[in-house]
Amino acid sequence: MPMPTHPSHTSKPAMPTLRQRLVFDAPTRLFHAAFALCFIGAYLSSEGERFIQVHAALGYSMVVLLVFRLLYGFFGPRPVRWSSLGNKLKNGWADWRSLRSAEEVLSPHRKVAQNFPLLLATTGLLLLAGPMLWSGHVVYVSSSELLEDLHELSANAMLLLVFSHLGLLLLISALRGSNLAWTIWRGRVAGPGPDLITHPRTGLAIALLLCASGFGLWAVL
């Protein structure tokens, strides 16, 4: 006579695993993190002569990171190319102009319009980094009161954009119920569809980190 099956012995159906799409490769993620950390460190060490070498080393590391990002916009994967950024800005501006009320801005269906200010802040940071780093180099190796003012002005403008960028990330994350900063950090997002990145390029990210830190140290020694 068959024994009755105890409820604890019954097998539970396996929970479906939500697919994780790869949307950012390792060099792009490293650039964002390293560029932000170098800027914050350089800004905090900008006052006084005590930390001038630390300030300069971080600035020269940012030079390598910025040059890499400029070049990566041409030979990198499609999501980080300049043509892709241009299309996103164009579509974002068109969608932003079509907004008719504050309710539409907060709608979860207007992601393109919501991303537009975030893209503007990111683009502004890249544009301001050039004159900030160039003027900082000239001031470090020689002396120029005019360029010192330019260096300070561009650094303060970048700091304002950093706070704007972080504020927009928090706001959009709250509207969508997902942590966008965590998505950029992990490089993956849950949902259907193909991977936007075919290869993580971890080796290239390690090489970028070594080059940026090595050049920063070499430039001040």
CSV table of N, CA and C in Angstrom, one decimal, residues 103-176:
chain,number,residue,atom,x,y,z
A,103,GLU,N,2.7,66.7,-14.8
A,103,GLU,CA,2.4,65.3,-14.7
A,103,GLU,C,3.0,64.5,-15.8
A,104,GLU,N,3.2,65.0,-17.0
A,104,GLU,CA,3.9,64.3,-18.0
A,104,GLU,C,5.3,64.1,-17.7
A,105,VAL,N,6.0,65.1,-17.1
A,105,VAL,CA,7.4,65.0,-16.8
A,105,VAL,C,7.6,63.8,-15.8
A,106,LEU,N,6.6,63.7,-14.9
A,106,LEU,CA,6.7,62.6,-13.8
A,106,LEU,C,6.2,61.3,-14.3
A,107,SER,N,5.7,61.2,-15.5
A,107,SER,CA,5.1,60.0,-16.0
A,107,SER,C,6.2,58.9,-16.3
A,108,PRO,N,6.0,57.7,-15.9
A,108,PRO,CA,7.0,56.6,-16.1
A,108,PRO,C,7.2,56.3,-17.6
A,109,HIS,N,6.3,56.8,-18.4
A,109,HIS,CA,6.4,56.6,-19.9
A,109,HIS,C,7.2,57.6,-20.6
A,110,ARG,N,7.7,58.6,-19.9
A,110,ARG,CA,8.4,59.7,-20.6
A,110,ARG,C,9.9,59.6,-20.2
A,111,LYS,N,10.5,58.4,-20.4
A,111,LYS,CA,11.9,58.2,-20.0
A,111,LYS,C,12.8,59.0,-20.8
A,112,VAL,N,12.5,59.2,-22.1
A,112,VAL,CA,13.4,59.9,-23.0
A,112,VAL,C,13.5,61.3,-22.5
A,113,ALA,N,12.4,62.0,-22.2
A,113,ALA,CA,12.4,63.3,-21.7
A,113,ALA,C,13.1,63.4,-20.3
A,114,GLN,N,12.9,62.4,-19.5
A,114,GLN,CA,13.5,62.5,-18.2
A,114,GLN,C,15.0,62.3,-18.3
A,115,ASN,N,15.5,61.5,-19.2
A,115,ASN,CA,16.9,61.3,-19.4
A,115,ASN,C,17.6,62.6,-20.0
A,116,PHE,N,16.9,63.4,-20.6
A,116,PHE,CA,17.5,64.6,-21.3
A,116,PHE,C,18.3,65.5,-20.4
A,117,PRO,N,17.8,65.9,-19.2
A,117,PRO,CA,18.6,66.8,-18.3
A,117,PRO,C,19.8,66.0,-17.8
A,118,LEU,N,19.7,64.7,-17.6
A,118,LEU,CA,20.8,63.9,-17.1
A,118,LEU,C,21.9,63.9,-18.2
A,119,LEU,N,21.5,63.7,-19.4
A,119,LEU,CA,22.5,63.7,-20.5
A,119,LEU,C,23.2,65.1,-20.7
A,120,LEU,N,22.4,66.2,-20.5
A,120,LEU,CA,23.0,67.5,-20.5
A,120,LEU,C,24.0,67.7,-19.5
A,121,ALA,N,23.8,67.2,-18.2
A,121,ALA,CA,24.7,67.3,-17.2
A,121,ALA,C,26.0,66.6,-17.4
A,122,THR,N,25.8,65.3,-18.0
A,122,THR,CA,27.0,64.5,-18.3
A,122,THR,C,27.8,65.1,-19.4
A,123,THR,N,27.2,65.7,-20.4
A,123,THR,CA,27.9,66.3,-21.5
A,123,THR,C,28.6,67.6,-21.0
A,124,GLY,N,27.9,68.3,-20.2
A,124,GLY,CA,28.6,69.5,-19.6
A,124,GLY,C,29.8,69.2,-18.8
A,125,LEU,N,29.8,68.1,-18.1
A,125,LEU,CA,31.0,67.7,-17.3
A,125,LEU,C,32.2,67.4,-18.2
A,126,LEU,N,31.9,66.7,-19.3
A,126,LEU,CA,33.0,66.4,-20.3
A,126,LEU,C,33.5,67.6,-21.0
A,127,LEU,N,32.6,68.6,-21.3
A,127,LEU,CA,33.1,69.8,-21.9
A,127,LEU,C,33.9,70.7,-21.0
A,128,LEU,N,33.5,70.8,-19.7
A,128,LEU,CA,34.2,71.6,-18.8
A,128,LEU,C,35.5,71.0,-18.3
A,129,ALA,N,35.6,69.7,-18.4
A,129,ALA,CA,36.8,69.1,-18.0
A,129,ALA,C,38.1,69.5,-18.8
A,130,GLY,N,37.9,69.8,-20.1
A,130,GLY,CA,39.0,70.2,-20.9
A,130,GLY,C,39.7,71.5,-20.4
A,131,PRO,N,38.9,72.6,-20.4
A,131,PRO,CA,39.6,73.8,-19.9
A,131,PRO,C,40.0,73.8,-18.5
A,132,MET,N,39.3,73.0,-17.6
A,132,MET,CA,39.7,72.9,-16.2
A,132,MET,C,41.1,72.2,-16.1
A,133,LEU,N,41.3,71.1,-16.8
A,133,LEU,CA,42.5,70.4,-16.8
A,133,LEU,C,43.7,71.1,-17.5
A,134,TRP,N,43.4,71.8,-18.6
A,134,TRP,CA,44.4,72.5,-19.3
A,134,TRP,C,44.9,73.7,-18.4
A,135,SER,N,44.0,74.5,-17.9
A,135,SER,CA,44.4,75.6,-17.1
A,135,SER,C,45.1,75.1,-15.8
A,136,GLY,N,44.7,74.0,-15.3
A,136,GLY,CA,45.3,73.5,-14.1
A,136,GLY,C,46.8,73.1,-14.4
A,137,HIS,N,47.0,72.5,-15.5
A,137,HIS,CA,48.4,72.1,-15.9
A,137,HIS,C,49.3,73.3,-16.0
A,138,VAL,N,48.8,74.4,-16.7
A,138,VAL,CA,49.6,75.6,-16.9
A,138,VAL,C,49.9,76.2,-15.5
A,139,VAL,N,48.9,76.3,-14.7
A,139,VAL,CA,49.1,76.9,-13.4
A,139,VAL,C,50.1,76.1,-12.5
A,140,TYR,N,50.1,74.8,-12.7
A,140,TYR,CA,51.0,73.9,-11.9
A,140,TYR,C,52.4,74.0,-12.4
A,141,VAL,N,52.7,74.1,-13.7
A,141,VAL,CA,54.1,74.2,-14.2
A,141,VAL,C,54.6,75.6,-14.3
A,142,SER,N,53.8,76.6,-14.3
A,142,SER,CA,54.2,78.0,-14.3
A,142,SER,C,53.4,78.9,-13.4
A,143,SER,N,52.9,80.0,-13.9
A,143,SER,CA,52.1,80.9,-13.1
A,143,SER,C,51.3,81.8,-14.1
A,144,SER,N,50.0,81.8,-13.8
A,144,SER,CA,49.1,82.7,-14.6
A,144,SER,C,47.9,83.0,-13.8
A,145,GLU,N,47.7,84.2,-13.4
A,145,GLU,CA,46.5,84.6,-12.6
A,145,GLU,C,45.2,84.4,-13.3
A,146,LEU,N,45.3,84.7,-14.7
A,146,LEU,CA,44.1,84.6,-15.5
A,146,LEU,C,43.6,83.1,-15.6
A,147,LEU,N,44.6,82.2,-15.8
A,147,LEU,CA,44.3,80.8,-16.0
A,147,LEU,C,43.9,80.2,-14.6
A,148,GLU,N,44.5,80.8,-13.5
A,148,GLU,CA,44.1,80.3,-12.2
A,148,GLU,C,42.7,80.6,-11.9
A,149,ASP,N,42.2,81.8,-12.4
A,149,ASP,CA,40.8,82.1,-12.2
A,149,ASP,C,39.9,81.2,-13.1
A,150,LEU,N,40.4,80.9,-14.3
A,150,LEU,CA,39.6,80.0,-15.2
A,150,LEU,C,39.6,78.6,-14.6
A,151,HIS,N,40.7,78.1,-14.0
A,151,HIS,CA,40.7,76.8,-13.4
A,151,HIS,C,39.7,76.7,-12.2
A,152,GLU,N,39.7,77.8,-11.4
A,152,GLU,CA,38.8,77.8,-10.3
A,152,GLU,C,37.3,77.9,-10.7
A,153,LEU,N,37.1,78.7,-11.7
A,153,LEU,CA,35.7,78.9,-12.2
A,153,LEU,C,35.2,77.6,-12.8
A,154,SER,N,36.0,76.9,-13.6
A,154,SER,CA,35.5,75.7,-14.3
A,154,SER,C,35.4,74.6,-13.3
A,155,ALA,N,36.2,74.5,-12.3
A,155,ALA,CA,36.1,73.5,-11.2
A,155,ALA,C,34.8,73.7,-10.4
A,156,ASN,N,34.5,74.9,-10.1
A,156,ASN,CA,33.2,75.2,-9.4
A,156,ASN,C,32.0,74.9,-10.2
A,157,ALA,N,32.1,75.2,-11.5
A,157,ALA,CA,31.0,74.9,-12.4
A,157,ALA,C,30.8,73.4,-12.5
A,158,MET,N,31.9,72.6,-12.6
A,158,MET,CA,31.8,71.2,-12.6
A,158,MET,C,31.2,70.6,-11.3
A,159,LEU,N,31.6,71.2,-10.2
A,159,LEU,CA,31.0,70.7,-8.9
A,159,LEU,C,29.5,70.9,-8.9
A,160,LEU,N,29.1,72.1,-9.5
A,160,LEU,CA,27.6,72.3,-9.5
A,160,LEU,C,26.9,71.3,-10.4
A,161,LEU,N,27.6,70.9,-11.5
A,161,LEU,CA,27.0,69.9,-12.4
A,161,LEU,C,27.0,68.5,-11.8
A,162,VAL,N,28.0,68.3,-11.0
A,162,VAL,CA,28.1,67.0,-10.3
A,162,VAL,C,26.9,66.9,-9.3
A,163,PHE,N,26.6,67.9,-8.6
A,163,PHE,CA,25.5,67.9,-7.7
A,163,PHE,C,24.2,67.8,-8.4
A,164,SER,N,24.1,68.5,-9.6
A,164,SER,CA,22.9,68.4,-10.4
A,164,SER,C,22.7,67.0,-11.0
A,165,HIS,N,23.8,66.4,-11.4
A,165,HIS,CA,23.8,65.0,-11.9
A,165,HIS,C,23.3,64.0,-10.8
A,166,LEU,N,23.9,64.1,-9.6
A,166,LEU,CA,23.4,63.3,-8.5
A,166,LEU,C,22.0,63.5,-8.2
A,167,GLY,N,21.6,64.7,-8.1
A,167,GLY,CA,20.2,65.0,-7.8
A,167,GLY,C,19.2,64.4,-8.8
A,168,LEU,N,19.6,64.6,-10.1
A,168,LEU,CA,18.7,64.0,-11.2
A,168,LEU,C,18.7,62.5,-11.1
A,169,LEU,N,19.8,61.9,-10.8
A,169,LEU,CA,19.9,60.4,-10.6
A,169,LEU,C,18.9,60.0,-9.5
A,170,LEU,N,18.9,60.7,-8.4
A,170,LEU,CA,18.0,60.3,-7.3
A,170,LEU,C,16.6,60.5,-7.7
A,171,LEU,N,16.3,61.6,-8.3
A,171,LEU,CA,14.9,61.9,-8.7
A,171,LEU,C,14.4,60.9,-9.7
A,172,ILE,N,15.1,60.6,-10.8
A,172,ILE,CA,14.7,59.7,-11.8
A,172,ILE,C,14.6,58.3,-11.2
A,173,SER,N,15.5,57.9,-10.3
A,173,SER,CA,15.5,56.6,-9.7
A,173,SER,C,14.2,56.5,-8.8
A,174,ALA,N,13.8,57.5,-8.1
A,174,ALA,CA,12.6,57.5,-7.3
A,174,ALA,C,11.3,57.4,-8.2
A,175,LEU,N,11.3,58.1,-9.3
A,175,LEU,CA,10.2,58.1,-10.2
A,175,LEU,C,10.0,56.7,-10.8
A,176,ARG,N,11.1,56.0,-11.1
A,176,ARG,CA,11.0,54.7,-11.8
A,176,ARG,C,11.1,53.5,-10.8
